[in-house]
PDB file of C-alpha atoms in Angstrom:
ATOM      1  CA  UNK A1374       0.000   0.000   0.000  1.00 87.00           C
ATOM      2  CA  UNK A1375       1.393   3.303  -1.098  1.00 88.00           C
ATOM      3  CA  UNK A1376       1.888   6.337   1.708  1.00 84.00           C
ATOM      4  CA  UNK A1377       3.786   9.374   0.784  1.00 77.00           C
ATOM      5  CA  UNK A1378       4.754  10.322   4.288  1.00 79.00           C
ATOM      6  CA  UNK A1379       4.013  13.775   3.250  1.00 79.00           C
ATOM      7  CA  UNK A1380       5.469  16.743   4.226  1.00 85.00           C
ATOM      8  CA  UNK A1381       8.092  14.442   6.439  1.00 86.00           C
ATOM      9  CA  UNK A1382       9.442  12.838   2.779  1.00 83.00           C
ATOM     10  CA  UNK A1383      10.049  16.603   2.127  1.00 84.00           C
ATOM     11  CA  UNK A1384      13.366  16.505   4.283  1.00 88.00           C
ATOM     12  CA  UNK A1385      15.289  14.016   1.830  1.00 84.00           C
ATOM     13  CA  UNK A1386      13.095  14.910  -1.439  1.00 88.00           C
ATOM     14  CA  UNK A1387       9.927  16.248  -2.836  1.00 88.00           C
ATOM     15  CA  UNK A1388       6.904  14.254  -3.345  1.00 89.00           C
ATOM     16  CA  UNK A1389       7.298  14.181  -7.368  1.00 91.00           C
ATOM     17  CA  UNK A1390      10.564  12.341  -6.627  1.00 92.00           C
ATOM     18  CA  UNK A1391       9.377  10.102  -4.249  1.00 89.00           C
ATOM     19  CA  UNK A1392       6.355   8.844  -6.595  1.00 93.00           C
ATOM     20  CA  UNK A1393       9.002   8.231  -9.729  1.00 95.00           C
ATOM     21  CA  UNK A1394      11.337   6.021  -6.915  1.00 94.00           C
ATOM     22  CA  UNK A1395       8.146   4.150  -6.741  1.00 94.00           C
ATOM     23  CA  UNK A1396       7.339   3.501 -10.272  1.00 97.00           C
ATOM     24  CA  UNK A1397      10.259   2.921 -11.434  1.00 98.00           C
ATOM     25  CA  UNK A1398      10.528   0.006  -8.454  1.00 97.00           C
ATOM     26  CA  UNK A1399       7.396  -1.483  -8.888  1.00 97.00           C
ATOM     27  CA  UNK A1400       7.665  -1.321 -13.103  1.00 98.00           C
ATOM     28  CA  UNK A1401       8.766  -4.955 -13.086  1.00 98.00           C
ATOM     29  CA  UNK A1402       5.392  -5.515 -11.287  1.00 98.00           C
ATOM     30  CA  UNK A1403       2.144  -6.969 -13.027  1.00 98.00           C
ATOM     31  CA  UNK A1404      -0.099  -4.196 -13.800  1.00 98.00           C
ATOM     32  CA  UNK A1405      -2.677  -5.741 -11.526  1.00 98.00           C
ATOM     33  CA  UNK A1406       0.023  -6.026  -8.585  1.00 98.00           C
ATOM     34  CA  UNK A1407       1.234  -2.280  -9.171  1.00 98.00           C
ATOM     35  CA  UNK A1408      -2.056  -1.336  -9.131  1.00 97.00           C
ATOM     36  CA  UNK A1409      -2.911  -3.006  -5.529  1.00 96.00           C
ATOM     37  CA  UNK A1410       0.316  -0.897  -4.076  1.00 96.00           C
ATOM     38  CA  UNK A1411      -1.069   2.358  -5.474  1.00 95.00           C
ATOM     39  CA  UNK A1412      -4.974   1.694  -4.731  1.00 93.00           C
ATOM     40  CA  UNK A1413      -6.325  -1.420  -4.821  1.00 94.00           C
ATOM     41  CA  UNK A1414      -4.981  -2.690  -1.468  1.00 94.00           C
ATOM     42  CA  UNK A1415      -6.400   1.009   0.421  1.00 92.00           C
ATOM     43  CA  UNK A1416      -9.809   0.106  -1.256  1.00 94.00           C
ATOM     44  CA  UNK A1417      -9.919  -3.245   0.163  1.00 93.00           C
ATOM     45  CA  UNK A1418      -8.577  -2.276   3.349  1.00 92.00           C
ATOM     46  CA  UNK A1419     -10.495   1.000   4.395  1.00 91.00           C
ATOM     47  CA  UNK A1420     -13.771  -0.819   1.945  1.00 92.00           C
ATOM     48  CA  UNK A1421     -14.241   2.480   0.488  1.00 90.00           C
ATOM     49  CA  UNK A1422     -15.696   0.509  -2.833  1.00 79.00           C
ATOM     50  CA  UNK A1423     -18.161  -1.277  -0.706  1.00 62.00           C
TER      51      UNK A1423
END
């Protein structure tokens, strides 16, 4: 599950920076598993698609 840690991730970056680490991480990911770290696990989690 994806968490910026905003404005703390501000001290060693910006949050542009910190989303492109991310991607570029996960790119080796199934679409369907990158898509659980940005959203889909949240959703299921907090049920905000129930």
């Amino acid at each position: 599950m994806y968490g910026s840690d905003w404005p703390v991730l501000n001290v060693a970056s910006d949050y542009n920076e910190v989303v492109k680490t991310l991607e570029d991480y996960i790119s080796k990911f199934s679409v369907e598993d990158q898509n659980k770290i940005w959203f889909g696990n949240a959703n299921e989690f907090y049920k905000l698609n129930s």
